[in-house]
Coordinates of C-alpha atoms in Angstrom, one line a residue:
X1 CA -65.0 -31.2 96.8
X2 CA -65.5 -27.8 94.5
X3 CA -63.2 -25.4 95.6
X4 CA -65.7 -22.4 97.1
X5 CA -64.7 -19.0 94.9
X6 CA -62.5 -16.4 96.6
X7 CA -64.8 -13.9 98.5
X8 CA -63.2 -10.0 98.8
X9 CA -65.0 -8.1 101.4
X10 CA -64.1 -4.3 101.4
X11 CA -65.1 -2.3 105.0
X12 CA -66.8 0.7 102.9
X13 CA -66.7 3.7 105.5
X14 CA -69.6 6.2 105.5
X15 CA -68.3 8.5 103.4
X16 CA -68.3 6.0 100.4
X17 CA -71.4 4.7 101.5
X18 CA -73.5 7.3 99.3
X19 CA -76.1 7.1 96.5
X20 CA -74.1 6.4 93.3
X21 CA -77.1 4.8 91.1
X22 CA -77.2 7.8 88.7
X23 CA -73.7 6.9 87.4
X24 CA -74.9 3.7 85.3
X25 CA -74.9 3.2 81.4
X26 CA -76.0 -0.4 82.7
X27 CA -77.3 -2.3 85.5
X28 CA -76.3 -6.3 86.5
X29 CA -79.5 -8.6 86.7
X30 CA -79.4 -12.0 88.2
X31 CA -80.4 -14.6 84.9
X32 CA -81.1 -18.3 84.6
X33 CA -80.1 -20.0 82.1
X34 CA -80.6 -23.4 80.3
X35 CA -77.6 -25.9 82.1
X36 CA -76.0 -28.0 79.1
X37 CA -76.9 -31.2 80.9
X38 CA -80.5 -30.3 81.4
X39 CA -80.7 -29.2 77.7
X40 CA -79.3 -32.4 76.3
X41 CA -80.9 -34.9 78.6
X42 CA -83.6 -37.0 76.4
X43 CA -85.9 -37.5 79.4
X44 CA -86.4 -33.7 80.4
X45 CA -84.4 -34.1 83.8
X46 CA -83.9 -31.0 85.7
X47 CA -80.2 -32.8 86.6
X48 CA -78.7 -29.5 87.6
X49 CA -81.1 -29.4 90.7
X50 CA -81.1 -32.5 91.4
X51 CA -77.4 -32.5 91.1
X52 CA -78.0 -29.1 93.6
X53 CA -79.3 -31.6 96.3
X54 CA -77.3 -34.5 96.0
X55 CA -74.0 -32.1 96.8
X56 CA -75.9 -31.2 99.8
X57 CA -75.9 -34.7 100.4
X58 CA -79.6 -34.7 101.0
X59 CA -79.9 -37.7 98.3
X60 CA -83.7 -37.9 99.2
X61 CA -84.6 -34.7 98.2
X62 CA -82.1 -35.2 95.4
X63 CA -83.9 -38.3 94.3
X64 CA -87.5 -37.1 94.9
X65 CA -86.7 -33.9 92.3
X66 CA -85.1 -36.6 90.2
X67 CA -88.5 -38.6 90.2
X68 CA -90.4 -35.6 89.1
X69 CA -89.3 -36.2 85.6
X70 CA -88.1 -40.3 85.2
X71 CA -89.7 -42.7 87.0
X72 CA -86.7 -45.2 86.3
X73 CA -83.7 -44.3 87.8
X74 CA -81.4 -47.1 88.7
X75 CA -82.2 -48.6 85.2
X76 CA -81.3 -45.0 83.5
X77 CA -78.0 -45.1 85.5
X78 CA -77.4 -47.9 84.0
X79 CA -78.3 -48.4 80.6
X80 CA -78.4 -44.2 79.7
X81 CA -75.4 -43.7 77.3
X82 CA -75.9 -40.2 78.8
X83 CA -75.7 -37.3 76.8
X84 CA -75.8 -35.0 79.0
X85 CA -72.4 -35.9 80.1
X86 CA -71.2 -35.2 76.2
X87 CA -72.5 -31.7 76.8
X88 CA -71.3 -31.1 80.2
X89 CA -69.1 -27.8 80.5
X90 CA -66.9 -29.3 83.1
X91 CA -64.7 -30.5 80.1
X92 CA -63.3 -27.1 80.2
X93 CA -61.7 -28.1 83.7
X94 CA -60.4 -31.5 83.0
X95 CA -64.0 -34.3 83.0
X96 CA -67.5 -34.5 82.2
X97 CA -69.4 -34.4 85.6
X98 CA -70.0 -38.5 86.1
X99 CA -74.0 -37.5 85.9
X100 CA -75.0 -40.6 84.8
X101 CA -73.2 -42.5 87.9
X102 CA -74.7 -40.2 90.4
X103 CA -78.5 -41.1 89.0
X104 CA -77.7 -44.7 89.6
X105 CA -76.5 -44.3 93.0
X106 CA -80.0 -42.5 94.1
X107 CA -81.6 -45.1 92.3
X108 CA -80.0 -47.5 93.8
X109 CA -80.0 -45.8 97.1
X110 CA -83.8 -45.4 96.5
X111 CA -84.3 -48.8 96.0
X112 CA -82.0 -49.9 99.2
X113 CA -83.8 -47.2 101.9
X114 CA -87.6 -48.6 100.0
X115 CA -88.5 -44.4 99.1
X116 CA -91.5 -44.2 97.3
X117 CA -93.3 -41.3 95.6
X118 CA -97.1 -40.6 97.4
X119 CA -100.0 -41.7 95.2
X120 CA -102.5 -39.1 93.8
X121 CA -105.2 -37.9 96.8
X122 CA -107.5 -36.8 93.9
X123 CA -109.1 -38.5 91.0
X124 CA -109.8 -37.2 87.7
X125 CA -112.3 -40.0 86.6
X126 CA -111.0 -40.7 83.8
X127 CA -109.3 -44.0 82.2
X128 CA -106.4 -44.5 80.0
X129 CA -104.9 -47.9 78.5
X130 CA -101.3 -47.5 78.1
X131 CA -100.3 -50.5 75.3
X132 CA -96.9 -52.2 76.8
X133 CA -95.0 -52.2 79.4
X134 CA -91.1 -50.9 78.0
X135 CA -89.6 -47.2 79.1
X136 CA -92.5 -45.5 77.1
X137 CA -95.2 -47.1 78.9
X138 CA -94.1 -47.3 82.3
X139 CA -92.9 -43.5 82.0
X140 CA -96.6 -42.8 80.9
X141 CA -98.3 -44.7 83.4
X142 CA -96.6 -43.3 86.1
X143 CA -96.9 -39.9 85.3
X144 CA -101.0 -40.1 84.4
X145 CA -101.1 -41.9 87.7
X146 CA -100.1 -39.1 89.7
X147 CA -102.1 -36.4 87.2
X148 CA -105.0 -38.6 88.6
X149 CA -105.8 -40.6 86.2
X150 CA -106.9 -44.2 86.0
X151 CA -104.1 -46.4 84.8
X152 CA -104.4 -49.9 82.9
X153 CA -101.3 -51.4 81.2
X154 CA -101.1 -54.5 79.0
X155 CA -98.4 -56.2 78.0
X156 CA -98.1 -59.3 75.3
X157 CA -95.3 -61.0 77.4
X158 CA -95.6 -62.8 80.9
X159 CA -93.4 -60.4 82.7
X160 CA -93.0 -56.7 82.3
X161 CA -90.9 -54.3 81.1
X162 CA -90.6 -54.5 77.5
X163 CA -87.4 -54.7 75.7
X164 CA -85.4 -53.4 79.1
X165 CA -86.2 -57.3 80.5
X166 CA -85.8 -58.2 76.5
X167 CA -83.7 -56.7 74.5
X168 CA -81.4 -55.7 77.2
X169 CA -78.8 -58.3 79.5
X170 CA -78.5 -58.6 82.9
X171 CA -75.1 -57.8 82.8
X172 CA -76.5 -54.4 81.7
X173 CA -79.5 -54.3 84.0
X174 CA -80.0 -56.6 86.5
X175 CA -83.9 -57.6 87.1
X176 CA -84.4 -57.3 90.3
X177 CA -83.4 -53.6 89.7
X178 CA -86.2 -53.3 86.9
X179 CA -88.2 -55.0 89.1
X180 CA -88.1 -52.8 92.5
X181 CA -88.8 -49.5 90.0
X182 CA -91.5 -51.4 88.3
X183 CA -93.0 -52.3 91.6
X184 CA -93.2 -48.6 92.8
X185 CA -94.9 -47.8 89.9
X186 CA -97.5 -50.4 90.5
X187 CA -97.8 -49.5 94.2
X188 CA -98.9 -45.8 93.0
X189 CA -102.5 -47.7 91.8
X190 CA -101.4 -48.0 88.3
X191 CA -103.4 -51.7 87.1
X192 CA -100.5 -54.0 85.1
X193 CA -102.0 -56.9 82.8
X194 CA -99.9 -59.6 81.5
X195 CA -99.9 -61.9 78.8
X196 CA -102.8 -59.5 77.3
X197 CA -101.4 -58.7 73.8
X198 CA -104.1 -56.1 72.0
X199 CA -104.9 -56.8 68.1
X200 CA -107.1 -54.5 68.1
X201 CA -106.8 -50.7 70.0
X202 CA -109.8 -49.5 68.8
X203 CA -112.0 -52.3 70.1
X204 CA -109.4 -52.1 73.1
X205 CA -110.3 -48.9 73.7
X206 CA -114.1 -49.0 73.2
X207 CA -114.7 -52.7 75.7
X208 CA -112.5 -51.1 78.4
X209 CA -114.1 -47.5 78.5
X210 CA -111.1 -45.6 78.3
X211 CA -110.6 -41.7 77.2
X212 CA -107.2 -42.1 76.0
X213 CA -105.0 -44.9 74.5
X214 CA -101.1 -44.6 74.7
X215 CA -99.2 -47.1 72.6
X216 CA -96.0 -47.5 73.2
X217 CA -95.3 -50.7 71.4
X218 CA -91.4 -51.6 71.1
X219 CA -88.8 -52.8 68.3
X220 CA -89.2 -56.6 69.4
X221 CA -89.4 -57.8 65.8
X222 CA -85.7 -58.6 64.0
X223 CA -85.2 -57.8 60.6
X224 CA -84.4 -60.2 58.6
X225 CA -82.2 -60.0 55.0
X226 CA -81.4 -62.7 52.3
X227 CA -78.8 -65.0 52.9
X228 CA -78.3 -67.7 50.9
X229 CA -77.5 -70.5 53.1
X230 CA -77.2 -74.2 52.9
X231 CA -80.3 -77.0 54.9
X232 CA -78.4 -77.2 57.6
X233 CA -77.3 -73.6 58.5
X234 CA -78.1 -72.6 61.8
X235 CA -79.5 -68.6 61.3
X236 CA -80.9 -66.5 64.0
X237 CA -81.7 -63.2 64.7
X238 CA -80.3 -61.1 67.7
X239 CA -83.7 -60.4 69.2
X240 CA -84.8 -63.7 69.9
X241 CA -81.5 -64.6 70.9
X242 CA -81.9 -62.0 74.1
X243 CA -85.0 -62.7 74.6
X244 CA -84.9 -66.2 75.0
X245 CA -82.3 -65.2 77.5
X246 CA -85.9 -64.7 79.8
X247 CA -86.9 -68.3 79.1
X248 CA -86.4 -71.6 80.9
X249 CA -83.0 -72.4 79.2
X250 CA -80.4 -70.5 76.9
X251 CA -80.1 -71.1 73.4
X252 CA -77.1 -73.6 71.4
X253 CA -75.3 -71.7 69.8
X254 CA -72.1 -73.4 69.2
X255 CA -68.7 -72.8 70.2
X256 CA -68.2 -70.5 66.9
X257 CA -70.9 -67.9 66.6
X258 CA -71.3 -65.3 63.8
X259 CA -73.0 -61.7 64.4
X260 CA -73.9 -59.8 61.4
X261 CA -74.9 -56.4 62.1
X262 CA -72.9 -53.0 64.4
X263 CA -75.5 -51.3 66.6
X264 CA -75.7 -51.9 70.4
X265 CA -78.0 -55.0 69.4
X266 CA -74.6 -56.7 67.7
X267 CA -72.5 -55.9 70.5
X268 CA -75.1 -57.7 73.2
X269 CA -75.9 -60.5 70.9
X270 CA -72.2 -61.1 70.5
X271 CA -71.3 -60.7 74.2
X272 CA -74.2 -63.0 75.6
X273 CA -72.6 -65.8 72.8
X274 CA -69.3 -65.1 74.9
X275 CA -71.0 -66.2 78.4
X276 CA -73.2 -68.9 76.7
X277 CA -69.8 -70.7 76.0
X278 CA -68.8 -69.8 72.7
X279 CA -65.0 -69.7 72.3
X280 CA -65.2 -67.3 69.1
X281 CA -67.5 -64.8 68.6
X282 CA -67.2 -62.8 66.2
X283 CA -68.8 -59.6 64.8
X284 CA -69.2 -59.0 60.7
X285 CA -69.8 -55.6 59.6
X286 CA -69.7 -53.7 56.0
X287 CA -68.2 -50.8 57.2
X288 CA -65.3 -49.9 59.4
X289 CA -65.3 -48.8 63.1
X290 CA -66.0 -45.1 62.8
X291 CA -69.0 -45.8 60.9
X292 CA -70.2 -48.2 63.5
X293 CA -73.8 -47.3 64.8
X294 CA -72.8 -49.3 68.2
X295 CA -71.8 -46.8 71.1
X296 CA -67.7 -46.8 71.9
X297 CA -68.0 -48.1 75.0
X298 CA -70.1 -50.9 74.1
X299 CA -67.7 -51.9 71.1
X300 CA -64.7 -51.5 73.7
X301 CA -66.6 -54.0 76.3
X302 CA -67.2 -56.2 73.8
X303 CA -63.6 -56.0 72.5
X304 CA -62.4 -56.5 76.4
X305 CA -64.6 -59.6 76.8
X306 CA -62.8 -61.4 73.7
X307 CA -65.1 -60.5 70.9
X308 CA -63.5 -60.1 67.5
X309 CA -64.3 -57.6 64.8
X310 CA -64.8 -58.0 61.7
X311 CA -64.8 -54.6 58.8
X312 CA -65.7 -54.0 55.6
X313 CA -67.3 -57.4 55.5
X314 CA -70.6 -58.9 54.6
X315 CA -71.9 -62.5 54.4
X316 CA -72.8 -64.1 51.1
X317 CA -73.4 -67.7 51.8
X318 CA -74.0 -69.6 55.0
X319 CA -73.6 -73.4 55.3
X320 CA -73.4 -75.9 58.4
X321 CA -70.2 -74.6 60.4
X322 CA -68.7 -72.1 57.8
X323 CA -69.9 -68.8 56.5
X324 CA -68.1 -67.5 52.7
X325 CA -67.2 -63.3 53.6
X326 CA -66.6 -60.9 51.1
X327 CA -64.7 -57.9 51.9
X328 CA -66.1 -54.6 51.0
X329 CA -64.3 -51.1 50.6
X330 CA -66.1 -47.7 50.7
X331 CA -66.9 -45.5 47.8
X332 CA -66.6 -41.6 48.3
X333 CA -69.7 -41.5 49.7
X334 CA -68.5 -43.8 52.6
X335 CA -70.8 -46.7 50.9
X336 CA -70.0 -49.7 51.0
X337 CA -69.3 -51.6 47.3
X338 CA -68.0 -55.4 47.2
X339 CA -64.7 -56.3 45.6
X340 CA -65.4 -59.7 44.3
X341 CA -62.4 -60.8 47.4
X342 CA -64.1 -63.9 49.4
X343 CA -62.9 -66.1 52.0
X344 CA -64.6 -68.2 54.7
X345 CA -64.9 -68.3 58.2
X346 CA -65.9 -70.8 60.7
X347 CA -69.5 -70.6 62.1
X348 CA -72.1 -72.6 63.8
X349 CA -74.0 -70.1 64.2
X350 CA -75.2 -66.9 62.3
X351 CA -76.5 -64.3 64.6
X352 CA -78.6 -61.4 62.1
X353 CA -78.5 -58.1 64.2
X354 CA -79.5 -55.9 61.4
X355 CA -82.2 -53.5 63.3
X356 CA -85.6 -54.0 65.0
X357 CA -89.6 -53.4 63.8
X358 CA -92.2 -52.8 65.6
X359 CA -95.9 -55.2 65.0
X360 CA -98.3 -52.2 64.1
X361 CA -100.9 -54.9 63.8
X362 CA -102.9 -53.6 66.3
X363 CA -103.8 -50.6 63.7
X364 CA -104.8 -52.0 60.8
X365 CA -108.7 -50.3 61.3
X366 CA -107.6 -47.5 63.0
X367 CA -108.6 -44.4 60.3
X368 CA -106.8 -41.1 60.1
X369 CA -103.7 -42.9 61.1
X370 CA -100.6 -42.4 59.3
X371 CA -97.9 -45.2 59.0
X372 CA -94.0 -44.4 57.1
X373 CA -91.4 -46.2 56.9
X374 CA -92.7 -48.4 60.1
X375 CA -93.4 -45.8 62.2
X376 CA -96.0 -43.8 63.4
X377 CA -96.3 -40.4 62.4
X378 CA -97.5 -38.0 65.2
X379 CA -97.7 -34.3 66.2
X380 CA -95.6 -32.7 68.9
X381 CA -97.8 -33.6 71.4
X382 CA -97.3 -36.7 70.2
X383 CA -101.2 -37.4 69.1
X384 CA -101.3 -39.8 65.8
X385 CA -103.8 -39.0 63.4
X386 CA -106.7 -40.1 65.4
X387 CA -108.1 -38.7 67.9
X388 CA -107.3 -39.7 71.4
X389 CA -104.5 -42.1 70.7
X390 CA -100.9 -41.1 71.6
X391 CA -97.7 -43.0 70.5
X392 CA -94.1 -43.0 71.8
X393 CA -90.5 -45.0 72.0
X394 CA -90.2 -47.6 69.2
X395 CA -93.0 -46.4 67.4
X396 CA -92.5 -43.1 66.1
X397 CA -89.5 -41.9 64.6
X398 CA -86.6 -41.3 67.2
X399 CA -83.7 -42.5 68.9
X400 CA -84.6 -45.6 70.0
X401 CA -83.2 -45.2 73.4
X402 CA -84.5 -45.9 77.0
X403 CA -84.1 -42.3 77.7
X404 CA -85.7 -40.8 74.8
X405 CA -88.2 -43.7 75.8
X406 CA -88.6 -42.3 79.5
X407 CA -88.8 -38.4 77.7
X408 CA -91.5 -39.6 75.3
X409 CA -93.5 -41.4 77.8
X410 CA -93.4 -38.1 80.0
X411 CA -94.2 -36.0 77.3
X412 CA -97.5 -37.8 76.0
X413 CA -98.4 -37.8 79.8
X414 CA -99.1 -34.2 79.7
X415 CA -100.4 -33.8 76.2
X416 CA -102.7 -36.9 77.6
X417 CA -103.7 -35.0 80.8
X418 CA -104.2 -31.7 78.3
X419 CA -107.0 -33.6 76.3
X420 CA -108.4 -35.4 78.8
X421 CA -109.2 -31.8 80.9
X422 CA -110.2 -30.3 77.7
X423 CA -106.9 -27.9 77.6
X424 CA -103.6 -27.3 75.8
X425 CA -100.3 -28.4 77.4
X426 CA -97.9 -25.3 76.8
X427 CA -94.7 -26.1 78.4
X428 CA -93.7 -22.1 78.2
X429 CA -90.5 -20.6 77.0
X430 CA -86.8 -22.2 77.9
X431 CA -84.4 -20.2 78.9
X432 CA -81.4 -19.4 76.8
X433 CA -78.3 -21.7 77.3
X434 CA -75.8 -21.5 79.3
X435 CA -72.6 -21.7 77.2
X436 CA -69.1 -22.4 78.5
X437 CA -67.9 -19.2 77.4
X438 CA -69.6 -17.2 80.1
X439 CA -67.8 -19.1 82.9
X440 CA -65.2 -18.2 85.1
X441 CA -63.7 -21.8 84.7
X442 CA -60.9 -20.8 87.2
X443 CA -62.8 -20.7 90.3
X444 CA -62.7 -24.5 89.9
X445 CA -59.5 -26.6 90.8
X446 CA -59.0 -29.8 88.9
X447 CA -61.3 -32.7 90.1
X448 CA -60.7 -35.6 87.5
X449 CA -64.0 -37.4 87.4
X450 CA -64.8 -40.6 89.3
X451 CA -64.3 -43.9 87.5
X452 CA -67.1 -46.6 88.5
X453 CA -65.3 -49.9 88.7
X454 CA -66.0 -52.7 86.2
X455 CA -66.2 -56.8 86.9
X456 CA -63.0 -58.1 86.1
X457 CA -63.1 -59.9 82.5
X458 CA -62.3 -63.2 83.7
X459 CA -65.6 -63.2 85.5
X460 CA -67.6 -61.1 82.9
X461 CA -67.1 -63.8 80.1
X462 CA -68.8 -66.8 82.4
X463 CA -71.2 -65.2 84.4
X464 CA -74.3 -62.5 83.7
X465 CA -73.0 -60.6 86.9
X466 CA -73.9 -57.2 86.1
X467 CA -70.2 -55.1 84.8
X468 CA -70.4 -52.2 85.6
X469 CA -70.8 -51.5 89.7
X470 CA -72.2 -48.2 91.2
X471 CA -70.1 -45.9 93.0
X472 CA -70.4 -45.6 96.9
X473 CA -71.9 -42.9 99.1
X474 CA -68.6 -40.8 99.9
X475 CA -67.2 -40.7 95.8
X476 CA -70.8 -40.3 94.6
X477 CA -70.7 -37.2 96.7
X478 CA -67.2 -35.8 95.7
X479 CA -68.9 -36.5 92.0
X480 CA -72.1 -34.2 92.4
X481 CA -69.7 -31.3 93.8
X482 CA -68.1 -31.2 90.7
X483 CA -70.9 -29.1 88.8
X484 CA -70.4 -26.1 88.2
X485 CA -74.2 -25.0 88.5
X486 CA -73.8 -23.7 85.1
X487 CA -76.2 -20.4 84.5
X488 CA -77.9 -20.6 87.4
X489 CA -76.5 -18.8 91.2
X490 CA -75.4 -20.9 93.6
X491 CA -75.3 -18.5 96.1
X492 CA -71.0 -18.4 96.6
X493 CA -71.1 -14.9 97.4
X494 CA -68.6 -14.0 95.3
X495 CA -70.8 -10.8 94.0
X496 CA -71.5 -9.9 97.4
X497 CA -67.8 -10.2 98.2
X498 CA -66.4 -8.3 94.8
X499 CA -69.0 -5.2 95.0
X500 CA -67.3 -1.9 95.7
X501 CA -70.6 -0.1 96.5
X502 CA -71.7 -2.8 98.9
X503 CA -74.8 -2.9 96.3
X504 CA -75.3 -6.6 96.3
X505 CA -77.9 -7.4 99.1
X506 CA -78.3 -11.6 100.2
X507 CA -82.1 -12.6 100.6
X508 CA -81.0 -15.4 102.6
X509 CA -80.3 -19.1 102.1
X510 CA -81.9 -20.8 98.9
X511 CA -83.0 -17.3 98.1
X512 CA -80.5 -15.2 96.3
X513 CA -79.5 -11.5 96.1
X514 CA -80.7 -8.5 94.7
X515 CA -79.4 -5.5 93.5
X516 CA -79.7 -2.2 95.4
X517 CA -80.0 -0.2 92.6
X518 CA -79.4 3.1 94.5
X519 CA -76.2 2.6 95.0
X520 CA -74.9 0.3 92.3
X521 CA -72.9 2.4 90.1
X522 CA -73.0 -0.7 87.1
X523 CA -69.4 -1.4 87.3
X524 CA -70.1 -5.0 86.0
X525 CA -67.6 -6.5 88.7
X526 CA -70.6 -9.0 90.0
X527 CA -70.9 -9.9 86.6
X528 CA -66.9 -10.3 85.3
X529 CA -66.5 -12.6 88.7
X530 CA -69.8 -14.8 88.8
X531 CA -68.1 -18.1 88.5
X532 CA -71.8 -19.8 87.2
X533 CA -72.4 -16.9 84.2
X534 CA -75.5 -16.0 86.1
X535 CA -75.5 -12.2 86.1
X536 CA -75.8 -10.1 82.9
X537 CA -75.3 -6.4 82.8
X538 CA -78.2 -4.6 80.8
X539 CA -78.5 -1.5 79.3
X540 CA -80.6 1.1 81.7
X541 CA -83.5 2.3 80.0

């Protein structure tokens, strides 16, 4: 548990206790500010608050003010490679608060105690298509539902959820866990429609009477590059490979598998070859680890599991069972140039994990609709170029992430909701961050952060059990103790302790303090010994 800040109360007699207000050059005033987790989460979470609750240990209400923003929890506490937790100030002690492990275990917990959100009591009468079924989608859905508007989402595939069920393992995310979230979604009233691909959104749009479209189409196309390769080379791109995953039965890929590529895609491609049976997999890459779009831990999971890595390499000729390499170095730009330096390596298969499109068919005849590069182009409210469709996650240039996903989906909800009431969404000024340098970082003893335990690799290498386990009720607990409410009061009384004047008054729990100005004299010890930074002194007027 956080330590609770050492309190000083002084017995101020009555001949102290006079008015002393006229002595200030400044006055302290109780601020919020902008947490670090909050401001660097992709999704919009208010983590900070929720964190708030789940210290309390009411993981309900923690869960609940968790739902107000993401809709998919236990998958984000799974597959999140959390930045918030990159920006936490809690470094400044000794470890980033374990955010992401906390959201899994109310997701989880959500999931295992059946919570679910209330559907909408009023209608808006009005209708919105929401084109697939991945992060974007289901974020959007969700949130127009409870706005109360009319849902429909279609998805190409047999089964929802995008590139999560897709793109992404089960030893990542298992699917009954993408199921349960999907299924609370669908229990809100949103209408789900499988197997019902759209060629056409505009003609979509126009036979189902709806006011808004959302597309929210994902990167499930590979890209391909020239190889020259022999008849009998066996060449395949990372994308199909997980997504046949899905299917009846898993792919051959040989005992000796190639994958050319070193974003997250290469890294899950490679370690599903490692649990179809392949005894070598190995990854090919032009440029050397630090360049390596793939996140650490995934490469160091990988490495664990048995998968070998390849730099400063490319492939220039495939054939049945071998593959010719040449090795690259780097120019001074960090570029990779070849150096005429081959040799081969054994392959049966070639796995190409060289980045993702998305199929924009479905807006070939839709006018004022700009296209670059692949992506959609759209304005902050994330409206294309035509009016009334909306676009988010694959499809417009981002971070294709499920948590930028999740954001986007959220985002376009209330830009949606906006139009469709004939408004403006105006999300109002932030508030200014809350930087580490105006903590007291010594009101907090050392509290190394929780580790969440891991399959051991024996197990991981034949089996899709999921790898990473949750934490459990009592360490997830310890965990959400550890913030440091950055910028924001968390009622420790230490200013109500430290005043000298007996100025600072408490409102009550939840509520606060205030400031008797008559008798603060503007000393600025409230605001030297607020552990959270969440008192300023300002000049008086």
């Amino acid at each position: 548990m956080k330590d609770k800040p050492f309190a000083i109360t002084l017995d101020v007699g009555s001949s102290l206790a006079n008015h002393t207000g006229a002595w200030r050059t400044e006055r302290p005033v109780y601020v919020d500010r902008l947490p670090p987790c909050n401001q660097a989460c992709p999704a919009g979470e208010n983590i900070q608050q929720w964190l708030y609750h789940a210290e309390s240990g009411d993981y309900a209400a923690a869960w609940r003010q968790l739902m107000r923003d993401n809709p998919l929890p236990a998958v984000m506490g799974r597959v999140c490679y959390h930045p918030c937790e990159t920006a936490c100030n809690r470094v400044q002690v000794d470890n980033a608060v374990g955010i992401n492990a906390i959201e899994r275990f109310l997701g989880d917990e959500a999931i295992r105690q059946g919570w679910t959100v209330p559907p909408p009591t009023v209608g808006s009468g009005k209708r919105v298509l929401v084109v697939g079924s991945g992060p974007a989608g289901l974020s959007a859905a969700y949130h127009l539902r409870l706005m109360g508007h009319e849902v429909t989402v279609r998805e190409a595939q047999d089964r929802l959820g995008g590139m999560m069920r897709h793109g992404i393992p089960r030893y990542r995310l298992p699917r009954e866990v993408l199921d349960a979230e999907i299924h609370r979604i669908r229990a809100l009233g949103v209408a789900f429609e499988t197997g019902a691909r759209v060629d056409d959104v505009l003609a979509a749009q126009r036979d189902g009477g709806f006011d808004a479209v959302f597309l929210a189409v994902g990167a499930g196309i590979g890209k391909r590059a020239y190889i020259p390769a022999g008849d009998s080379a066996h060449i395949l791109d990372a994308v199909a490979l997980l997504g046949s995953m899905e299917g009846e039965g898993p792919p051959l890929l040989g005992r000796r598998v190639a994958v050319y590529g070193g974003g997250n895609t290469a890294m899950d491609a490679a370690r599903t070859a490692r649990r179809l049976g392949a005894t070598d997999a190995v990854v090919v890459y032009r440029r050397t680890r630090d360049r390596m779009p793939a996140h650490d831990i995934e490469v160091e999971e990988a490495l664990e599991e048995g998968v070998r890595m390849k730099w400063l390499s490319t492939i220039k000729h495939a054939d049945e069972g071998r593959l010719t390499i040449e090795r690259m170095e780097l120019d001074t730009s960090g570029f990779p140039q070849p150096t005429g330096e081959f040799e081969e390596l054994e392959a049966d298969s070639v796995v190409l994990a060289l980045g993702q499109d998305t199929d924009l068919s479905l807006l070939r005849d839709v006018p004022d609709l700009a296209v670059e590069h692949g992506m959609v182009q759209v304005a902050d409210g994330l409206m294309t170029g035509h009016d009334g469709i909306f676009a988010g996650g694959d499809m417009v240039p981002d971070d294709r992430t499920v948590t930028v996903a999740v954001g986007h989906g959220k985002k376009a909800a209330r830009h949606i909701d906006a139009y469709l009431r004939g408004t403006v969404y105006d999300p109002g000024p932030r508030h200014g961050p809350a930087t580490s340098d105006r903590l007291n970082t010594w009101y907090y003893s050392d509290a190394p952060a929780s580790v969440r335990p891991r399959l051991e690799v024996a197990r991981r290498v034949s089996t899709f059990d999921e790898v990473v386990q949750g934490l459990d009720e009592s360490t997830a607990l310890f965990e959400a103790r550890r913030c440091m409410s950055c910028g924001n009061c968390f009622e420790c009384d230490n200013c109500y302790g430290v005043c000298p004047d007996n100025a600072v008054i408490k409102l009550g729990p939840g509520k606060g303090f205030t400031i008797d100005l008559d008798y603060c004299k503007g000393c600025g010890l409230c605001a030297a010994e607020c552990p959270s930074g969440a008192i300023d002194m300002v000049p008086e007027e």
